[in-house]
Amino acid sequence: MKAINKWMCFSLLGFMLVFEYGCDSQSRGFALPQGDIANGKEAFFELGCNHCHSAGDIAWISNPDNIRIPLGGEVPSIKTYGELVTSVINPSHKISFKYREGMTTASGESRMRNYNEVMTVQNLVDLVTFLQDEYDVIPPPTPYHVY
Ligand code: HEC
């Protein structure tokens, strides 16, 4: 009986080691190279993102449709790299509830311009690095009860 327990312990340890190395988050999944905040800011101007968005100290300019969506600022949960990349290259994939009204076309597509033919991958990487830096995560207060 004792021998079996020992065997089980060893195999469990072995499994845990394999699991640990197998799930190394550095080597798996989606990863883009390091971006540059200053270049991202520049790309934001060059691509005219500020016609519809303000971000940090970059003010909103204007656009014929009067679309005005501030980016950055305080958010209740982190904007992940993946979420921001998706918002830029596939804006209609997920449209935040607050933007559904007025910010989508009759067929439910985002009214954000599609940049995929003109934006370089480097622009995208830098833009996301710049935008991520503009968000501050402020978790909503959780009610604390003393029983
Ligand atoms: C013609 C107006 C327009 C332009 C120009 C524009 N956007 Fe947008 N953007 C929108 C609209 C409308 C939404 C909200 C609907 C949606 O999520 O697609 C949006 C949403 C976003 C979001 C998600 C915001 C959130 O809180 O979910 C990001 C990030 C974003 N845009 C980045 C960019 C970047 C970067 C550029 C420039 C490369 C850009 N946008 C140019 C109209 C625009």
CSV table of N, CA and C in Angstrom, one decimal, residues 10-146:
chain,number,residue,atom,x,y,z
A,10,PHE,N,5.3,10.2,-6.9
A,10,PHE,CA,6.3,10.5,-7.9
A,10,PHE,C,5.7,10.8,-9.2
A,11,SER,N,4.7,10.1,-9.6
A,11,SER,CA,4.1,10.3,-10.9
A,11,SER,C,3.4,11.7,-10.9
A,12,LEU,N,2.8,12.0,-9.8
A,12,LEU,CA,2.1,13.3,-9.7
A,12,LEU,C,3.1,14.5,-9.8
A,13,LEU,N,4.3,14.3,-9.2
A,13,LEU,CA,5.4,15.3,-9.3
A,13,LEU,C,5.8,15.4,-10.7
A,14,GLY,N,6.0,14.3,-11.4
A,14,GLY,CA,6.5,14.3,-12.8
A,14,GLY,C,5.5,15.0,-13.6
A,15,PHE,N,4.2,14.7,-13.4
A,15,PHE,CA,3.1,15.3,-14.2
A,15,PHE,C,3.2,16.8,-14.0
A,16,MET,N,3.4,17.3,-12.8
A,16,MET,CA,3.4,18.7,-12.5
A,16,MET,C,4.5,19.4,-13.2
A,17,LEU,N,5.7,18.7,-13.2
A,17,LEU,CA,6.9,19.3,-13.9
A,17,LEU,C,6.6,19.4,-15.4
A,18,VAL,N,6.1,18.4,-16.0
A,18,VAL,CA,5.8,18.4,-17.4
A,18,VAL,C,4.8,19.5,-17.7
A,19,PHE,N,3.8,19.6,-16.9
A,19,PHE,CA,2.7,20.6,-17.0
A,19,PHE,C,3.4,22.0,-17.0
A,20,GLU,N,4.2,22.2,-16.0
A,20,GLU,CA,4.8,23.5,-15.8
A,20,GLU,C,5.6,24.0,-17.0
A,21,TYR,N,6.5,23.0,-17.5
A,21,TYR,CA,7.3,23.4,-18.7
A,21,TYR,C,6.5,23.5,-19.9
A,22,GLY,N,5.5,22.6,-20.0
A,22,GLY,CA,4.7,22.6,-21.2
A,22,GLY,C,3.8,23.8,-21.4
A,23,CYS,N,3.5,24.5,-20.3
A,23,CYS,CA,2.6,25.6,-20.3
A,23,CYS,C,3.4,26.9,-20.2
A,24,ASP,N,4.7,26.9,-20.5
A,24,ASP,CA,5.5,28.1,-20.4
A,24,ASP,C,4.9,29.2,-21.3
A,25,SER,N,4.4,30.2,-20.6
A,25,SER,CA,3.7,31.3,-21.3
A,25,SER,C,4.5,32.1,-22.2
A,26,GLN,N,5.9,32.1,-22.0
A,26,GLN,CA,6.8,32.9,-22.8
A,26,GLN,C,6.9,32.3,-24.2
A,27,SER,N,6.7,31.0,-24.4
A,27,SER,CA,7.0,30.4,-25.7
A,27,SER,C,5.7,30.1,-26.4
A,28,ARG,N,4.6,30.3,-25.8
A,28,ARG,CA,3.3,29.9,-26.5
A,28,ARG,C,2.5,31.1,-26.8
A,29,GLY,N,1.5,30.9,-27.7
A,29,GLY,CA,0.5,31.9,-27.9
A,29,GLY,C,1.0,33.0,-28.8
A,30,PHE,N,0.3,34.2,-28.6
A,30,PHE,CA,0.4,35.3,-29.5
A,30,PHE,C,1.3,36.3,-28.9
A,31,ALA,N,2.4,36.7,-29.6
A,31,ALA,CA,3.3,37.7,-29.1
A,31,ALA,C,3.9,38.6,-30.2
A,32,LEU,N,3.7,39.9,-30.2
A,32,LEU,CA,4.3,40.8,-31.2
A,32,LEU,C,5.5,41.4,-30.6
A,33,PRO,N,6.4,41.9,-31.4
A,33,PRO,CA,7.6,42.5,-30.8
A,33,PRO,C,7.3,43.8,-30.0
A,34,GLN,N,8.3,44.2,-29.2
A,34,GLN,CA,8.2,45.4,-28.4
A,34,GLN,C,7.9,46.6,-29.2
A,35,GLY,N,6.9,47.4,-28.8
A,35,GLY,CA,6.6,48.6,-29.6
A,35,GLY,C,7.2,49.9,-28.9
A,36,ASP,N,6.9,51.0,-29.5
A,36,ASP,CA,7.5,52.2,-29.0
A,36,ASP,C,6.4,53.3,-28.9
A,37,ILE,N,6.3,53.8,-27.6
A,37,ILE,CA,5.2,54.7,-27.3
A,37,ILE,C,5.3,56.0,-28.2
A,38,ALA,N,6.5,56.6,-28.3
A,38,ALA,CA,6.6,57.9,-29.1
A,38,ALA,C,6.2,57.6,-30.6
A,39,ASN,N,6.6,56.5,-31.1
A,39,ASN,CA,6.3,56.2,-32.5
A,39,ASN,C,4.8,55.9,-32.7
A,40,GLY,N,4.2,55.3,-31.6
A,40,GLY,CA,2.8,55.0,-31.6
A,40,GLY,C,2.0,56.3,-31.7
A,41,LYS,N,2.4,57.3,-30.9
A,41,LYS,CA,1.8,58.6,-30.8
A,41,LYS,C,1.8,59.2,-32.2
A,42,GLU,N,3.0,59.1,-32.8
A,42,GLU,CA,3.2,59.7,-34.2
A,42,GLU,C,2.2,59.0,-35.2
A,43,ALA,N,2.2,57.7,-35.1
A,43,ALA,CA,1.3,57.0,-36.0
A,43,ALA,C,-0.2,57.4,-35.8
A,44,PHE,N,-0.5,57.6,-34.6
A,44,PHE,CA,-1.9,58.0,-34.2
A,44,PHE,C,-2.3,59.3,-35.0
A,45,PHE,N,-1.3,60.2,-35.1
A,45,PHE,CA,-1.6,61.5,-35.8
A,45,PHE,C,-1.6,61.2,-37.3
A,46,GLU,N,-0.5,60.5,-37.8
A,46,GLU,CA,-0.3,60.2,-39.2
A,46,GLU,C,-1.5,59.5,-39.8
A,47,LEU,N,-2.0,58.5,-39.1
A,47,LEU,CA,-3.2,57.8,-39.6
A,47,LEU,C,-4.5,58.4,-39.4
A,48,GLY,N,-4.5,59.5,-38.7
A,48,GLY,CA,-5.7,60.3,-38.5
A,48,GLY,C,-6.7,59.7,-37.5
A,49,CYS,N,-6.1,58.9,-36.5
A,49,CYS,CA,-7.0,58.3,-35.5
A,49,CYS,C,-7.7,59.4,-34.7
A,50,ASN,N,-6.9,60.6,-34.6
A,50,ASN,CA,-7.5,61.7,-33.8
A,50,ASN,C,-8.7,62.4,-34.4
A,51,HIS,N,-9.0,62.0,-35.6
A,51,HIS,CA,-10.3,62.5,-36.2
A,51,HIS,C,-11.5,62.0,-35.5
A,52,CYS,N,-11.4,60.8,-34.9
A,52,CYS,CA,-12.5,60.2,-34.2
A,52,CYS,C,-12.2,60.0,-32.7
A,53,HIS,N,-10.9,60.0,-32.3
A,53,HIS,CA,-10.5,59.7,-30.9
A,53,HIS,C,-9.6,60.7,-30.3
A,54,SER,N,-9.8,60.9,-29.1
A,54,SER,CA,-8.7,61.6,-28.3
A,54,SER,C,-8.0,60.5,-27.5
A,55,ALA,N,-6.8,60.8,-27.1
A,55,ALA,CA,-6.0,59.8,-26.3
A,55,ALA,C,-4.9,60.5,-25.6
A,56,GLY,N,-5.0,60.5,-24.3
A,56,GLY,CA,-4.0,61.2,-23.4
A,56,GLY,C,-4.0,62.7,-23.8
A,57,ASP,N,-2.9,63.2,-24.1
A,57,ASP,CA,-2.9,64.7,-24.4
A,57,ASP,C,-3.2,65.0,-25.9
A,58,ILE,N,-3.5,64.0,-26.7
A,58,ILE,CA,-3.9,64.2,-28.1
A,58,ILE,C,-5.4,64.5,-28.2
A,59,ALA,N,-5.7,65.7,-28.6
A,59,ALA,CA,-7.1,66.1,-28.7
A,59,ALA,C,-7.8,65.6,-29.9
A,60,TRP,N,-9.1,65.5,-29.8
A,60,TRP,CA,-9.9,65.0,-30.9
A,60,TRP,C,-10.0,66.2,-31.9
A,61,ILE,N,-9.9,65.9,-33.2
A,61,ILE,CA,-10.0,67.0,-34.2
A,61,ILE,C,-11.5,67.2,-34.6
A,62,SER,N,-12.0,66.3,-35.5
A,62,SER,CA,-13.4,66.3,-36.0
A,62,SER,C,-13.5,65.4,-37.2
A,63,ASN,N,-14.6,65.0,-37.5
A,63,ASN,CA,-14.9,64.2,-38.7
A,63,ASN,C,-16.3,64.5,-39.2
A,64,PRO,N,-16.6,64.3,-40.4
A,64,PRO,CA,-17.9,64.6,-41.0
A,64,PRO,C,-19.1,63.9,-40.2
A,65,ASP,N,-18.8,62.7,-39.7
A,65,ASP,CA,-19.9,62.0,-39.0
A,65,ASP,C,-20.0,62.4,-37.5
A,66,ASN,N,-19.1,63.3,-37.0
A,66,ASN,CA,-19.1,63.7,-35.6
A,66,ASN,C,-18.9,62.5,-34.7
A,67,ILE,N,-18.1,61.6,-35.1
A,67,ILE,CA,-17.8,60.4,-34.2
A,67,ILE,C,-16.7,60.9,-33.2
A,68,ARG,N,-17.0,60.7,-31.9
A,68,ARG,CA,-16.0,61.2,-30.9
A,68,ARG,C,-15.9,60.2,-29.8
A,69,ILE,N,-14.9,59.4,-29.8
A,69,ILE,CA,-14.7,58.4,-28.8
A,69,ILE,C,-13.3,58.5,-28.1
A,70,PRO,N,-13.3,58.9,-26.8
A,70,PRO,CA,-12.1,59.0,-26.1
A,70,PRO,C,-11.5,57.7,-25.9
A,71,LEU,N,-10.2,57.5,-26.1
A,71,LEU,CA,-9.5,56.3,-25.8
A,71,LEU,C,-8.6,56.6,-24.6
A,72,GLY,N,-8.3,55.5,-23.8
A,72,GLY,CA,-7.4,55.7,-22.6
A,72,GLY,C,-8.3,56.2,-21.4
A,73,GLY,N,-7.6,56.5,-20.4
A,73,GLY,CA,-8.3,57.0,-19.1
A,73,GLY,C,-8.6,55.8,-18.2
A,74,GLU,N,-9.5,56.0,-17.3
A,74,GLU,CA,-9.7,55.0,-16.3
A,74,GLU,C,-10.7,53.9,-16.8
A,75,VAL,N,-10.3,52.7,-16.6
A,75,VAL,CA,-11.2,51.6,-17.0
A,75,VAL,C,-11.3,50.6,-15.8
A,76,PRO,N,-12.4,49.8,-15.7
A,76,PRO,CA,-12.5,48.9,-14.6
A,76,PRO,C,-11.7,47.7,-14.7
A,77,SER,N,-11.3,47.3,-16.0
A,77,SER,CA,-10.4,46.1,-16.1
A,77,SER,C,-9.4,46.4,-17.3
A,78,ILE,N,-8.3,45.7,-17.2
A,78,ILE,CA,-7.2,45.9,-18.1
A,78,ILE,C,-7.6,45.7,-19.6
A,79,LYS,N,-7.1,46.6,-20.5
A,79,LYS,CA,-7.3,46.4,-21.9
A,79,LYS,C,-6.1,45.6,-22.4
A,80,THR,N,-6.4,44.3,-22.7
A,80,THR,CA,-5.3,43.5,-23.1
A,80,THR,C,-4.7,43.9,-24.5
A,81,TYR,N,-3.5,43.4,-24.7
A,81,TYR,CA,-2.8,43.6,-25.9
A,81,TYR,C,-3.7,43.1,-27.1
A,82,GLY,N,-4.2,41.9,-26.9
A,82,GLY,CA,-5.0,41.2,-27.9
A,82,GLY,C,-6.3,42.0,-28.2
A,83,GLU,N,-6.9,42.5,-27.1
A,83,GLU,CA,-8.1,43.3,-27.3
A,83,GLU,C,-7.9,44.5,-28.1
A,84,LEU,N,-6.8,45.2,-27.8
A,84,LEU,CA,-6.5,46.5,-28.6
A,84,LEU,C,-6.1,46.2,-30.0
A,85,VAL,N,-5.3,45.1,-30.2
A,85,VAL,CA,-5.0,44.7,-31.6
A,85,VAL,C,-6.2,44.4,-32.4
A,86,THR,N,-7.1,43.7,-31.8
A,86,THR,CA,-8.4,43.3,-32.4
A,86,THR,C,-9.2,44.6,-32.7
A,87,SER,N,-9.3,45.5,-31.8
A,87,SER,CA,-10.0,46.8,-32.0
A,87,SER,C,-9.5,47.5,-33.2
A,88,VAL,N,-8.2,47.5,-33.5
A,88,VAL,CA,-7.6,48.2,-34.6
A,88,VAL,C,-7.7,47.5,-35.9
A,89,ILE,N,-7.5,46.2,-35.9
A,89,ILE,CA,-7.5,45.5,-37.2
A,89,ILE,C,-8.8,44.9,-37.6
A,90,ASN,N,-9.7,44.7,-36.6
A,90,ASN,CA,-11.0,44.1,-36.9
A,90,ASN,C,-12.0,44.8,-36.0
A,91,PRO,N,-12.3,46.1,-36.2
A,91,PRO,CA,-13.1,46.9,-35.3
A,91,PRO,C,-14.5,46.3,-35.1
A,92,SER,N,-15.1,45.6,-36.1
A,92,SER,CA,-16.4,45.1,-35.9
A,92,SER,C,-16.5,43.8,-35.1
A,93,HIS,N,-15.3,43.2,-34.7
A,93,HIS,CA,-15.4,41.9,-34.0
A,93,HIS,C,-16.1,42.1,-32.7
A,94,LYS,N,-15.8,43.1,-31.9
A,94,LYS,CA,-16.5,43.3,-30.7
A,94,LYS,C,-16.7,44.8,-30.5
A,95,ILE,N,-17.9,45.1,-30.4
A,95,ILE,CA,-18.3,46.5,-30.3
A,95,ILE,C,-18.8,46.7,-28.9
A,96,SER,N,-18.2,47.6,-28.1
A,96,SER,CA,-18.6,47.8,-26.7
A,96,SER,C,-20.1,48.2,-26.7
A,97,PHE,N,-20.8,47.8,-25.7
A,97,PHE,CA,-22.2,48.1,-25.6
A,97,PHE,C,-22.5,49.6,-25.7
A,98,LYS,N,-21.6,50.4,-25.1
A,98,LYS,CA,-21.9,51.8,-25.1
A,98,LYS,C,-21.8,52.5,-26.5
A,99,TYR,N,-21.1,51.7,-27.4
A,99,TYR,CA,-20.9,52.3,-28.8
A,99,TYR,C,-21.9,51.7,-29.8
A,100,ARG,N,-22.7,50.8,-29.4
A,100,ARG,CA,-23.6,50.1,-30.4
A,100,ARG,C,-24.5,51.1,-31.1
A,101,GLU,N,-25.0,52.1,-30.3
A,101,GLU,CA,-26.0,53.0,-30.8
A,101,GLU,C,-25.2,54.2,-31.5
A,102,GLY,N,-25.5,54.4,-32.7
A,102,GLY,CA,-24.9,55.5,-33.4
A,102,GLY,C,-23.5,55.3,-34.0
A,103,MET,N,-22.7,54.3,-33.4
A,103,MET,CA,-21.4,54.1,-33.9
A,103,MET,C,-21.3,52.9,-34.8
A,104,THR,N,-22.4,52.3,-35.2
A,104,THR,CA,-22.4,51.2,-36.1
A,104,THR,C,-23.3,51.6,-37.3
A,105,THR,N,-23.0,50.9,-38.5
A,105,THR,CA,-23.8,51.1,-39.7
A,105,THR,C,-25.1,50.3,-39.5
A,106,ALA,N,-26.0,50.5,-40.5
A,106,ALA,CA,-27.3,49.8,-40.4
A,106,ALA,C,-27.1,48.3,-40.3
A,107,SER,N,-26.0,47.8,-40.9
A,107,SER,CA,-25.8,46.3,-40.9
A,107,SER,C,-25.0,45.9,-39.6
A,108,GLY,N,-24.8,46.8,-38.7
A,108,GLY,CA,-24.1,46.4,-37.5
A,108,GLY,C,-22.6,46.5,-37.5
A,109,GLU,N,-22.0,47.0,-38.6
A,109,GLU,CA,-20.5,47.1,-38.7
A,109,GLU,C,-20.1,48.4,-38.0
A,110,SER,N,-18.8,48.3,-37.5
A,110,SER,CA,-18.2,49.5,-36.8
A,110,SER,C,-18.1,50.6,-37.8
A,111,ARG,N,-18.2,51.8,-37.4
A,111,ARG,CA,-18.0,53.0,-38.3
A,111,ARG,C,-16.6,53.4,-38.3
A,112,MET,N,-15.8,52.7,-37.6
A,112,MET,CA,-14.3,53.0,-37.6
A,112,MET,C,-13.7,52.6,-39.0
A,113,ARG,N,-12.8,53.5,-39.4
A,113,ARG,CA,-12.2,53.3,-40.7
A,113,ARG,C,-11.3,52.0,-40.7
A,114,ASN,N,-11.3,51.3,-41.8
A,114,ASN,CA,-10.4,50.1,-41.9
A,114,ASN,C,-9.1,50.5,-42.4
A,115,TYR,N,-8.0,50.2,-41.6
A,115,TYR,CA,-6.7,50.6,-41.9
A,115,TYR,C,-5.8,49.5,-42.5
A,116,ASN,N,-6.4,48.3,-42.6
A,116,ASN,CA,-5.5,47.2,-42.9
A,116,ASN,C,-4.7,47.3,-44.2
A,117,GLU,N,-5.2,48.1,-45.2
A,117,GLU,CA,-4.4,48.2,-46.4
A,117,GLU,C,-3.3,49.3,-46.3
A,118,VAL,N,-3.4,50.1,-45.3
A,118,VAL,CA,-2.4,51.2,-45.2
A,118,VAL,C,-1.5,51.2,-44.0
A,119,MET,N,-1.9,50.5,-43.0
A,119,MET,CA,-1.1,50.5,-41.7
A,119,MET,C,0.0,49.4,-41.8
A,120,THR,N,1.2,49.7,-41.4
A,120,THR,CA,2.2,48.7,-41.3
A,120,THR,C,2.1,47.9,-40.0
A,121,VAL,N,2.7,46.7,-39.9
A,121,VAL,CA,2.6,46.0,-38.7
A,121,VAL,C,3.4,46.8,-37.6
A,122,GLN,N,4.4,47.5,-38.0
A,122,GLN,CA,5.2,48.3,-37.0
A,122,GLN,C,4.2,49.4,-36.4
A,123,ASN,N,3.4,50.0,-37.3
A,123,ASN,CA,2.5,51.0,-36.9
A,123,ASN,C,1.6,50.4,-35.8
A,124,LEU,N,1.0,49.2,-36.1
A,124,LEU,CA,0.1,48.5,-35.2
A,124,LEU,C,0.7,48.2,-33.9
A,125,VAL,N,1.9,47.7,-33.9
A,125,VAL,CA,2.6,47.4,-32.6
A,125,VAL,C,2.9,48.6,-31.8
A,126,ASP,N,3.3,49.7,-32.5
A,126,ASP,CA,3.6,51.0,-31.7
A,126,ASP,C,2.3,51.6,-31.2
A,127,LEU,N,1.2,51.6,-32.1
A,127,LEU,CA,-0.1,52.1,-31.6
A,127,LEU,C,-0.6,51.4,-30.4
A,128,VAL,N,-0.5,50.1,-30.4
A,128,VAL,CA,-1.0,49.4,-29.2
A,128,VAL,C,-0.2,49.6,-28.0
A,129,THR,N,1.1,49.8,-28.2
A,129,THR,CA,2.0,50.1,-27.0
A,129,THR,C,1.6,51.4,-26.5
A,130,PHE,N,1.4,52.4,-27.4
A,130,PHE,CA,1.0,53.8,-26.9
A,130,PHE,C,-0.3,53.7,-26.2
A,131,LEU,N,-1.3,53.1,-26.8
A,131,LEU,CA,-2.7,53.1,-26.3
A,131,LEU,C,-2.7,52.4,-24.9
A,132,GLN,N,-2.0,51.2,-24.8
A,132,GLN,CA,-2.0,50.5,-23.6
A,132,GLN,C,-1.5,51.3,-22.4
A,133,ASP,N,-0.5,52.2,-22.7
A,133,ASP,CA,0.1,53.0,-21.7
A,133,ASP,C,-0.9,54.2,-21.2
A,134,GLU,N,-1.9,54.4,-22.1
A,134,GLU,CA,-2.9,55.5,-21.8
A,134,GLU,C,-4.0,55.1,-20.8
A,135,TYR,N,-4.1,53.7,-20.6
A,135,TYR,CA,-5.2,53.3,-19.8
A,135,TYR,C,-4.8,53.1,-18.3
A,136,ASP,N,-5.6,53.5,-17.4
A,136,ASP,CA,-5.3,53.3,-15.9
A,136,ASP,C,-6.4,52.3,-15.4
A,137,VAL,N,-6.0,51.2,-14.9
A,137,VAL,CA,-7.0,50.3,-14.4
A,137,VAL,C,-7.4,50.7,-12.9
A,138,ILE,N,-8.7,51.1,-12.8
A,138,ILE,CA,-9.2,51.4,-11.5
A,138,ILE,C,-10.4,50.4,-11.2
A,139,PRO,N,-10.1,49.4,-10.4
A,139,PRO,CA,-11.1,48.4,-10.1
A,139,PRO,C,-12.3,49.0,-9.4
A,140,PRO,N,-13.5,48.6,-9.8
A,140,PRO,CA,-14.7,49.2,-9.1
A,140,PRO,C,-14.6,48.8,-7.6
A,141,PRO,N,-15.1,49.7,-6.8
A,141,PRO,CA,-15.1,49.4,-5.3
A,141,PRO,C,-16.0,48.2,-5.0
A,142,THR,N,-15.4,47.3,-4.2
A,142,THR,CA,-16.3,46.1,-3.9
A,142,THR,C,-16.8,46.4,-2.5
A,143,PRO,N,-18.1,46.1,-2.3
A,143,PRO,CA,-18.7,46.4,-1.0
A,143,PRO,C,-18.0,45.5,0.1
A,144,TYR,N,-17.7,46.0,1.2
A,144,TYR,CA,-17.0,45.3,2.2
A,144,TYR,C,-18.0,45.1,3.4
A,145,HIS,N,-18.3,43.9,3.7
A,145,HIS,CA,-19.2,43.7,4.9
A,145,HIS,C,-18.5,43.2,6.1
A,146,VAL,N,-18.7,43.8,7.2
A,146,VAL,CA,-18.2,43.2,8.4
A,146,VAL,C,-19.4,42.4,9.1
